[in-house]
XYZ file of C-alpha atoms in Angstrom:
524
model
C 0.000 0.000 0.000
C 1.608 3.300 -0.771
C 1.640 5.888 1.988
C 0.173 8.849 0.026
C -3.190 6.851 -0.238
C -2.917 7.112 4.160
C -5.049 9.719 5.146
C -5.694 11.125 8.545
C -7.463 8.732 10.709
C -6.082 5.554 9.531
C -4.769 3.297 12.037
C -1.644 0.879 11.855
C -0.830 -2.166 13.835
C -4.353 -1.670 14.900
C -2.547 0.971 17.743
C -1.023 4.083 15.947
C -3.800 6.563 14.960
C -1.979 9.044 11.655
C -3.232 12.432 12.765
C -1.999 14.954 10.720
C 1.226 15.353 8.118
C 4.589 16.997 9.890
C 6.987 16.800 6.848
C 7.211 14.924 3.689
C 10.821 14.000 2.547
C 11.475 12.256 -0.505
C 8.985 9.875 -0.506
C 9.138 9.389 3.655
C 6.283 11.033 5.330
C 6.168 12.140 9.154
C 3.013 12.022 10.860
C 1.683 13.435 14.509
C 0.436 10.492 15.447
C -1.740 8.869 19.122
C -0.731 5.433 20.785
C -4.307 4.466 21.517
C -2.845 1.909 23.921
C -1.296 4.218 25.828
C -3.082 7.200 25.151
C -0.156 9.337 24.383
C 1.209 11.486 21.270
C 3.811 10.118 18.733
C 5.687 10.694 15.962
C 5.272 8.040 12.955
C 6.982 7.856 9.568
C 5.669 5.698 6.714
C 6.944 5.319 3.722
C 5.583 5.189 -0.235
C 5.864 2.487 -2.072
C 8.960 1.584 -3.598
C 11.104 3.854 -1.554
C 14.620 2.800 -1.626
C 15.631 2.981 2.202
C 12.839 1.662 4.107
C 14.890 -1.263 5.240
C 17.960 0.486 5.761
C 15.731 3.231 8.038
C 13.754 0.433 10.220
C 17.245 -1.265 10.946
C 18.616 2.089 11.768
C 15.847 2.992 14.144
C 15.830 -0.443 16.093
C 19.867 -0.114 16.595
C 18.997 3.434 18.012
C 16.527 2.217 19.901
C 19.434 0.206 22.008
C 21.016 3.257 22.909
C 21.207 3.812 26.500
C 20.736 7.554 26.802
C 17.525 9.029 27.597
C 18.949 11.944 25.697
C 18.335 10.326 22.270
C 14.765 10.511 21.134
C 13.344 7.090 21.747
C 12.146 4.847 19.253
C 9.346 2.701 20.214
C 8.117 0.355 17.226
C 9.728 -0.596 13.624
C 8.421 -2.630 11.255
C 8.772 -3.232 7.863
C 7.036 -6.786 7.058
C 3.670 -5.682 6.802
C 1.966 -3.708 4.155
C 2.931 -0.452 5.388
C 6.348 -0.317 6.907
C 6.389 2.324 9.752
C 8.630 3.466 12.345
C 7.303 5.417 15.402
C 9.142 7.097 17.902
C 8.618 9.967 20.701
C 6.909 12.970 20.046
C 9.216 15.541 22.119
C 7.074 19.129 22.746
C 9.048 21.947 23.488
C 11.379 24.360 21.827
C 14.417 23.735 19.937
C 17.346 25.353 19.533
C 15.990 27.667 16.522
C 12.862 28.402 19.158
C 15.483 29.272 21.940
C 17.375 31.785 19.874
C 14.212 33.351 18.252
C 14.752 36.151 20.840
C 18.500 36.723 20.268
C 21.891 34.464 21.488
C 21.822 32.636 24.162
C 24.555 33.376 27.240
C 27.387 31.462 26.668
C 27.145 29.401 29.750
C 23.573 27.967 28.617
C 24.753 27.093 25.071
C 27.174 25.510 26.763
C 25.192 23.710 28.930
C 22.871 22.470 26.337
C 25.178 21.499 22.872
C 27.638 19.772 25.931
C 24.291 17.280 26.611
C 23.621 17.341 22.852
C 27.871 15.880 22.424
C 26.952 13.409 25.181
C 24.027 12.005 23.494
C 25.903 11.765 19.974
C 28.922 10.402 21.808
C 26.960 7.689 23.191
C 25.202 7.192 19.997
C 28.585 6.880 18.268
C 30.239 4.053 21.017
C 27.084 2.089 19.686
C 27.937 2.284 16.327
C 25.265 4.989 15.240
C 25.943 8.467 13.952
C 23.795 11.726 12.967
C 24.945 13.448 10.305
C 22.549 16.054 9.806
C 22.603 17.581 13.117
C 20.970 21.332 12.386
C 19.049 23.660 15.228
C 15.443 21.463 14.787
C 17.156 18.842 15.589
C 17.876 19.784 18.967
C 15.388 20.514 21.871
C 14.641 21.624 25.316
C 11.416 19.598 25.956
C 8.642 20.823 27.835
C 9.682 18.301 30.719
C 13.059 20.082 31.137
C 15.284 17.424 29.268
C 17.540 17.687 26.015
C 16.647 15.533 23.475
C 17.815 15.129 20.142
C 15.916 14.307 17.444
C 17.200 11.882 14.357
C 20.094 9.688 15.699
C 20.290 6.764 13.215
C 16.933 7.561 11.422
C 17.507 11.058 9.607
C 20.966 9.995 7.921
C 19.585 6.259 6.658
C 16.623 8.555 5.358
C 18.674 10.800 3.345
C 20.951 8.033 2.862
C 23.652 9.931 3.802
C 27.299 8.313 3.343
C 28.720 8.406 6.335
C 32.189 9.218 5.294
C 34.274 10.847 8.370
C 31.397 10.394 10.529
C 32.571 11.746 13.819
C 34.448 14.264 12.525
C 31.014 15.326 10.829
C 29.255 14.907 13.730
C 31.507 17.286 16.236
C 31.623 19.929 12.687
C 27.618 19.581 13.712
C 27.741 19.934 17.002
C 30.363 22.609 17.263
C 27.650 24.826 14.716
C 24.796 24.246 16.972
C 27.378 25.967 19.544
C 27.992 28.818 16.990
C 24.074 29.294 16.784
C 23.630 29.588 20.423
C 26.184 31.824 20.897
C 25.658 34.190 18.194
C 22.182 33.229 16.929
C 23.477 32.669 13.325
C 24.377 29.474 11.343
C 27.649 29.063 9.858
C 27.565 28.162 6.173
C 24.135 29.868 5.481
C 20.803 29.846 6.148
C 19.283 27.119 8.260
C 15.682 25.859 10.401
C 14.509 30.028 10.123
C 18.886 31.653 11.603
C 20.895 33.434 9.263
C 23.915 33.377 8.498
C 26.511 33.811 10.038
C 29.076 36.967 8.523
C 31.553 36.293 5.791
C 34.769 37.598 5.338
C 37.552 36.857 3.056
C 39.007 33.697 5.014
C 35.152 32.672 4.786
C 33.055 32.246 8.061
C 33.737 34.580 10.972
C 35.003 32.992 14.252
C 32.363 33.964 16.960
C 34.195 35.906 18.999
C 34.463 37.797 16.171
C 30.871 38.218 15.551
C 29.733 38.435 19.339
C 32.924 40.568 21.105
C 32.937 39.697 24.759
C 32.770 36.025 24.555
C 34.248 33.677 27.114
C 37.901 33.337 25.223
C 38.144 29.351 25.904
C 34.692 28.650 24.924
C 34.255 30.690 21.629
C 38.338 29.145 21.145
C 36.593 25.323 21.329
C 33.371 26.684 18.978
C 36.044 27.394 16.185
C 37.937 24.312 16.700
C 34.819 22.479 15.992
C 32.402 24.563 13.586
C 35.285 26.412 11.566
C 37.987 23.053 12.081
C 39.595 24.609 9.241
C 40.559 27.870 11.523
C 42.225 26.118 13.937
C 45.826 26.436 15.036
C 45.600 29.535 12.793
C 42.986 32.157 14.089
C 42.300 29.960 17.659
C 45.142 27.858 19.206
C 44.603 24.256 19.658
C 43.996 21.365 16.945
C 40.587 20.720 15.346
C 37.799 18.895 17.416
C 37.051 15.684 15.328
C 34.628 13.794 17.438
C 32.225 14.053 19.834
C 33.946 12.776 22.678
C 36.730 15.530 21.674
C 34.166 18.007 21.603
C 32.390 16.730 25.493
C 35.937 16.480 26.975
C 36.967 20.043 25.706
C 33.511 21.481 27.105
C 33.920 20.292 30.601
C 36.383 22.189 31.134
C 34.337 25.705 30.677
C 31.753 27.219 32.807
C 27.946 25.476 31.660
C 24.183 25.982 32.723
C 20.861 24.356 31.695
C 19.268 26.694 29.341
C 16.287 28.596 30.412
C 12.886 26.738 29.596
C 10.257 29.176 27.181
C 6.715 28.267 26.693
C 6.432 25.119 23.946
C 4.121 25.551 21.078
C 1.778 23.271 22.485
C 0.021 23.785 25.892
C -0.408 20.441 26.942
C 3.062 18.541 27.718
C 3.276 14.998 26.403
C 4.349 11.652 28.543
C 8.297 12.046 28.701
C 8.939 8.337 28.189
C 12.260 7.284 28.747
C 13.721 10.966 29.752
C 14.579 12.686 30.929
C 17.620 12.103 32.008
C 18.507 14.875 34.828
C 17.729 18.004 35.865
C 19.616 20.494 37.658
C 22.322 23.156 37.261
C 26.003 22.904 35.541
C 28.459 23.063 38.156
C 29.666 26.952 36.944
C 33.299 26.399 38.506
C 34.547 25.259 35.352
C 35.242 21.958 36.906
C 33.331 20.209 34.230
C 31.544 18.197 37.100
C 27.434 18.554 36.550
C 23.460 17.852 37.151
C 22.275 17.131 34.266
C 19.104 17.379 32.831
C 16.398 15.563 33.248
C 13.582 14.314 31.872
C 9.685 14.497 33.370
C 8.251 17.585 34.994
C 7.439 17.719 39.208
C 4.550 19.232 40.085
C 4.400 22.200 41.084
C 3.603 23.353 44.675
C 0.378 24.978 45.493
C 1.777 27.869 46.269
C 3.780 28.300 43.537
C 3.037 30.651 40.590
C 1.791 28.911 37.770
C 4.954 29.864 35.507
C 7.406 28.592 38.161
C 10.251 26.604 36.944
C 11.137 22.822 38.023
C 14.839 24.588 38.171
C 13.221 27.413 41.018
C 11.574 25.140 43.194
C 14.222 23.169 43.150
C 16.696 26.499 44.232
C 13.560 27.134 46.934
C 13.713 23.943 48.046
C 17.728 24.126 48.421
C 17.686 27.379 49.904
C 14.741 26.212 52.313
C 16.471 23.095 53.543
C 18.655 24.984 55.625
C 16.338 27.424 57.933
C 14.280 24.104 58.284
C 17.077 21.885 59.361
C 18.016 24.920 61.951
C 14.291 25.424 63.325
C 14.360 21.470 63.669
C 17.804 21.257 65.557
C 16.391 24.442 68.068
C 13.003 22.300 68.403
C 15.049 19.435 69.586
C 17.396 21.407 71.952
C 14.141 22.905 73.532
C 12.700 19.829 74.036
C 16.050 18.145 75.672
C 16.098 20.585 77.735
C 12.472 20.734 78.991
C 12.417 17.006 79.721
C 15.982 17.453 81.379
C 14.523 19.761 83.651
C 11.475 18.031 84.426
C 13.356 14.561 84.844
C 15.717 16.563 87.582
C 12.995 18.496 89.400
C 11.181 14.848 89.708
C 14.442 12.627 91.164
C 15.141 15.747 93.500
C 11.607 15.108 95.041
C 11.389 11.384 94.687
C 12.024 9.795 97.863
C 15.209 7.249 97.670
C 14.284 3.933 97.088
C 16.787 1.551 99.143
C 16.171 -1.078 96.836
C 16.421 -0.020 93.100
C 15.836 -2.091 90.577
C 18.406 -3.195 87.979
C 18.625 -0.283 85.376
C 19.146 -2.752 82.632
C 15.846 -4.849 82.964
C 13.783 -4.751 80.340
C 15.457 -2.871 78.015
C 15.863 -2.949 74.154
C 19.927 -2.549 74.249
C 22.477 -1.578 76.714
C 21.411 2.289 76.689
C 17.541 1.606 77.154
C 16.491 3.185 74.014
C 15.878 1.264 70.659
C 18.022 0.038 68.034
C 18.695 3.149 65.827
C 17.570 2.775 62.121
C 20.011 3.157 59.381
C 20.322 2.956 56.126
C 20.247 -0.109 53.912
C 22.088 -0.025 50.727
C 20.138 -0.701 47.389
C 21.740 -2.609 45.200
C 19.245 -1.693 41.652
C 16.680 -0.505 40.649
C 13.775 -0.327 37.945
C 10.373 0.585 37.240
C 7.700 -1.289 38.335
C 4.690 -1.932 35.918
C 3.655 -5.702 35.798
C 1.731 -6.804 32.806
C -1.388 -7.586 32.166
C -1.999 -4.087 32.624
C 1.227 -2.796 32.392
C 3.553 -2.749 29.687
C 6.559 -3.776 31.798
C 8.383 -0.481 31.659
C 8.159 2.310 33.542
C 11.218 4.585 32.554
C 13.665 1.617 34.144
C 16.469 3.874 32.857
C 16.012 6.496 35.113
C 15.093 4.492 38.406
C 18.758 5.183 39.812
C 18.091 8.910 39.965
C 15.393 8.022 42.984
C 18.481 6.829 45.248
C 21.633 8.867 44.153
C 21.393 11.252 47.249
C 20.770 13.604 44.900
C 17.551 15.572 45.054
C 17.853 17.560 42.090
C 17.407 14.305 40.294
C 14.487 11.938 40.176
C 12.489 8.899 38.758
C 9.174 9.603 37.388
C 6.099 7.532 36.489
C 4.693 8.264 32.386
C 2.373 10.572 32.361
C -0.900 8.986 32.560
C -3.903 10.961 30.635
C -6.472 9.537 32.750
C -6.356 9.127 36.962
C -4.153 6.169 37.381
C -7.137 4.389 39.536
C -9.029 4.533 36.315
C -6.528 2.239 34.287
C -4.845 0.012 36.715
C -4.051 -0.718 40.229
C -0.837 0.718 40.386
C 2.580 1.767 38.927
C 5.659 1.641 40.793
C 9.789 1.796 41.747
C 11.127 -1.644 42.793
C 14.197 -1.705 44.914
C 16.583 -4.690 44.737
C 18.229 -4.906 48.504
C 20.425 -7.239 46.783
C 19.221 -9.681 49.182
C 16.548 -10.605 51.690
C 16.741 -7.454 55.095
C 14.120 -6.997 57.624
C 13.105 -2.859 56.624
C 11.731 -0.790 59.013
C 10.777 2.502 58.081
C 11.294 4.249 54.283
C 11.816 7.903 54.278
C 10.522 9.703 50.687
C 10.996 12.774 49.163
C 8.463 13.811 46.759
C 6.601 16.764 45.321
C 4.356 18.693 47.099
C 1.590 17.383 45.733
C -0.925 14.368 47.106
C 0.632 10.810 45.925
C -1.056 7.782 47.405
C 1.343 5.440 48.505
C 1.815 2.078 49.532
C 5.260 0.417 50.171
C 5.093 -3.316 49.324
C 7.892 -5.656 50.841
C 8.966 -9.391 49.738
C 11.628 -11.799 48.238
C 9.832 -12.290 45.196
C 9.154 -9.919 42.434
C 7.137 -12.494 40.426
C 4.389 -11.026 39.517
C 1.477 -11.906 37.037
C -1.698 -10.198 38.490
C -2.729 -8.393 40.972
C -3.153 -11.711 43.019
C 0.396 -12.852 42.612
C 1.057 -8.877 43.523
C -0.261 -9.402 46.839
C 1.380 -12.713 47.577
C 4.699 -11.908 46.367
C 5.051 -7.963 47.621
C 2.356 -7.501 50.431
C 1.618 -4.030 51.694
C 3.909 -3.430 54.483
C 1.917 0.115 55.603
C 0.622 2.818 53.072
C 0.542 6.281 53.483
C -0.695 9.747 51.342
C 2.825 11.562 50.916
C 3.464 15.145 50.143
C 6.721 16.151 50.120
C 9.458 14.417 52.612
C 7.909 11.927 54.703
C 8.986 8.676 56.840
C 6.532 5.741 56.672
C 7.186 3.649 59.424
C 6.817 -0.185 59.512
C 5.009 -1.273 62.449
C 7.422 -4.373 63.458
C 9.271 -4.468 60.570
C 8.937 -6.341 57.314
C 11.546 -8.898 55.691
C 12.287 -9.094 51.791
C 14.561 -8.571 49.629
C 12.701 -6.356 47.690
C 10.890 -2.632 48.121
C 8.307 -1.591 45.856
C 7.297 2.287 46.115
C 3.708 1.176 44.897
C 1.644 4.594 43.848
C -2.636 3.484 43.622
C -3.214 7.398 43.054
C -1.273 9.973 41.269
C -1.115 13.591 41.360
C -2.367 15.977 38.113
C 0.595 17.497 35.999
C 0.413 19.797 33.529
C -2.531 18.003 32.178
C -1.036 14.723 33.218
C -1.305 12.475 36.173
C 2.436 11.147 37.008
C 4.082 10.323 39.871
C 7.765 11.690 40.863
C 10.523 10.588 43.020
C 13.608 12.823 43.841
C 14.923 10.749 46.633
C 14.398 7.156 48.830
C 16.079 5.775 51.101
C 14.952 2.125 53.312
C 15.672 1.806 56.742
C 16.698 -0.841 58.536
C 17.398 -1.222 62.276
């Protein structure tokens, strides 16, 4: 069947519903497309009949598919043995790098920040044998979530059919031009995705520090090295950057920020599947140590502003922890002191008993109080979503972010377009303990906004139905949780594994998802 007799509407593999045409290249068509199954927007290319590369496209976007950066647009199904060959992958909403620099060039640290992710992602992309090749400012976004994400790895060069030639020194030429944009808000080499270009003169394109004065010297000295190659050890010192790896190692060594989020050009944020990544701040020191970015969006809290950034409640939240860890430590003092006081005043009127009774009877341990709870290492993670139901994933990639004693990084649930209760009976985080500990208490840090909770303990994670749920990972205590909480265990549970089990989730940004920034399980 060719693909220009598709029309809006028509459904394939029974799942992917074509919505509307995005671009038409050569025969390959890109749709806006709905998962039906999982209710949830994606983008789908089909192909016409008899065009040459649909083989070469489907095997490029199953290898990319493999690659284990959250950075790289997923792909999600390929297929090319039915009538209509299709490939669908992630629909990313937000703003690229053409969108950013629509009001005028970015500050340095920011571009930075963001074409140093971009290198990362291709890097990765290149260690499994997978290049771009047509890297150009569309190509690269800031999604709506707060996560890079660039579009094409794999798929946009077997669709041009693009030789690949010197790929990675093509690929850091790329990447070093989406640095020129953002720092000067032209393209070198001429027009391209709505910039213009960037200023001749006779030695050809200008070096950016000569079209923006002011810039950072070792940064705009690294841009030339890797848009202009040609200019280097002449008008910049230093040797060309030829690969991507070149290109990340040179950048950590300059100052780099996340770039500031705009308003996307839709209003309703899609399920960041697979994202997502990190989200945080460059370390500014030039250290080259970071937060990256990440993936799906917190709620907001209440309170908040409805334009808020995840990066400023994050900064409130950092700048908050402090006055509430000193109010806490004063609380505690106070109240030491009181029942000091009172527990003096009382022996000084007690009369003497002549025959006291052993101090040590009946106690927990030596000192009379309980055993003190500490931490229990986890030794993995994933996401939790057993089939039937589920699909098996639930952005597994991400799940170490919930336990790197990190806060400004998290695991997140999909975003759900219906309440959670209304689908399933639950999504989740499973902790491996590495083997079977008796847990008493787990302490979690989540938005401030209502998630339903229950914390499910046992040595077996075989799990079928909602029956085998409950025999395998019983429901040690459950709780609603709202920013940091401890759930206690009443008596303790054994198992070697800890499911963070959400039955409700909260609404966000027209979702419902649920987001972890930090657990930890206690154990006495």
């Amino acid at each position: 069947m060719s693909t220009f007799l598709i029309e809006p509407g028509a459904k394939l593999a029974n799942r992917y519903r074509l919505d509307h045409v995005v671009t038409e290249t050569g025969g390959a068509t890109r749709w806006k497309a709905t998962d039906e199954t999982l209710a949830r927007p994606v983008a789908v290319w089909t192909f016409a009949e008899g065009f040459p590369r649909t083989s070469e496209v489907v095997r490029a976007a199953r290898a990319t598919s493999r690659i284990p950066d959250a950075r790289v647009t997923q792909v999600f199904d390929a297929d090319d043995t039915g009538p209509v060959p299709y490939v669908v992958e992630e629909w990313v909403i937000g703003s690229s790098l053409a969108d950013l620099l629509a009001q005028g060039p970015m500050e340095p640290e920011r571009a930075a920040g963001l074409v140093a992710e971009a290198a990362e992602a291709i890097a990765a992309a290149h260690a499994g044998g997978l290049t771009h090749l047509c890297l150009a400012p569309d190509k690269l976004m800031w999604s709506s979530g707060g996560a890079v994400k660039v579009i094409g790895i794999g798929v946009d060069a077997a669709l041009m059919g693009t030789g690949a030639g010197n790929a990675p020194a093509i690929d850091a030429q790329g990447l070093g031009a989406l640095l020129y944009a953002g720092l000067t808000g032209t393209w070198p080499g001429g027009p391209q995705s709505g910039l213009p270009p960037a200023p001749q003169g006779p030695a050809g394109t200008y070096p950016p520090g000569q079209v923006r004065p002011g810039l950072p010297e070792p940064l705009a000295g690294i841009t030339t090295r890797a848009a202009l190659p040609q200019l280097a050890g002449q008008m910049v010192p230093g040797p060309p950057i030829t690969s991507p790896a070149e290109l990340c190692a040179a950048l950590a060594e300059v100052p780099r920020l996340i770039p500031l989020p705009v308003a996307p050009a839709e209003s309703a944020p899609s399920p960041e599947n697979g994202t997502s990544r990190r989200t945080g701040e460059f370390d500014a020191t030039g250290s080259g140590a970071r937060r990256s970015m990440r993936g799906s969006q917190a709620a907001a809290p209440r309170s908040e502003p409805q334009g808020s950034s995840r990066m400023d409640r994050r900064a409130s939240r950092a700048q908050a922890s402090p006055k509430r860890f000193l109010v806490g430590v004063l609380a505690v003092v106070l109240f030491v002191g009181v029942v000091a006081g009172a527990w003096t005043i009382g022996v000084s009127l007690r009369p003497q008993d002549e025959n006291p009774t052993d101090p040590s009877a009946g106690s927990v341990d030596d000192t009379g109080d309980p055993a003190e709870l500490t931490p229990i290492e986890i030794a993995s993670s994933d996401g939790f979503d057993p089939m039937p139901k589920g699909d098996g994933s639930e952005h597994g990639d991400n799940a170490r972010f919930a336990h790197d004693q990190d806060p400004s990084t998290d695991w997140s649930t999909e975003g759900y377009k219906d309440p959670l209760e209304m689908q399933k009976a639950g999504v989740g985080l499973k902790l491996d303990l590495g083997d079977s500990q008796e847990v008493h208490a787990v302490e979690l840090t989540l938005p401030e906004a209502d998630h339903q909770v229950e914390v499910r303990i046992g040595d077996s994670d075989a799990v079928n139905d909602e029956a085998s749920l409950n025999e395998n990972l019983p429901v040690a205590q459950e709780a609603t949780v709202n920013g940091t909480q401890t759930i206690e265990i009443e008596g303790g549970a054994t198992g070697k594994y800890v499911v963070i089990w959400f039955t409700r989730l909260p609404s966000d940004g027209g979702d419902w998802r649920g987001t972890i920034y930090e657990v930890e399980v206690l154990g006495a």
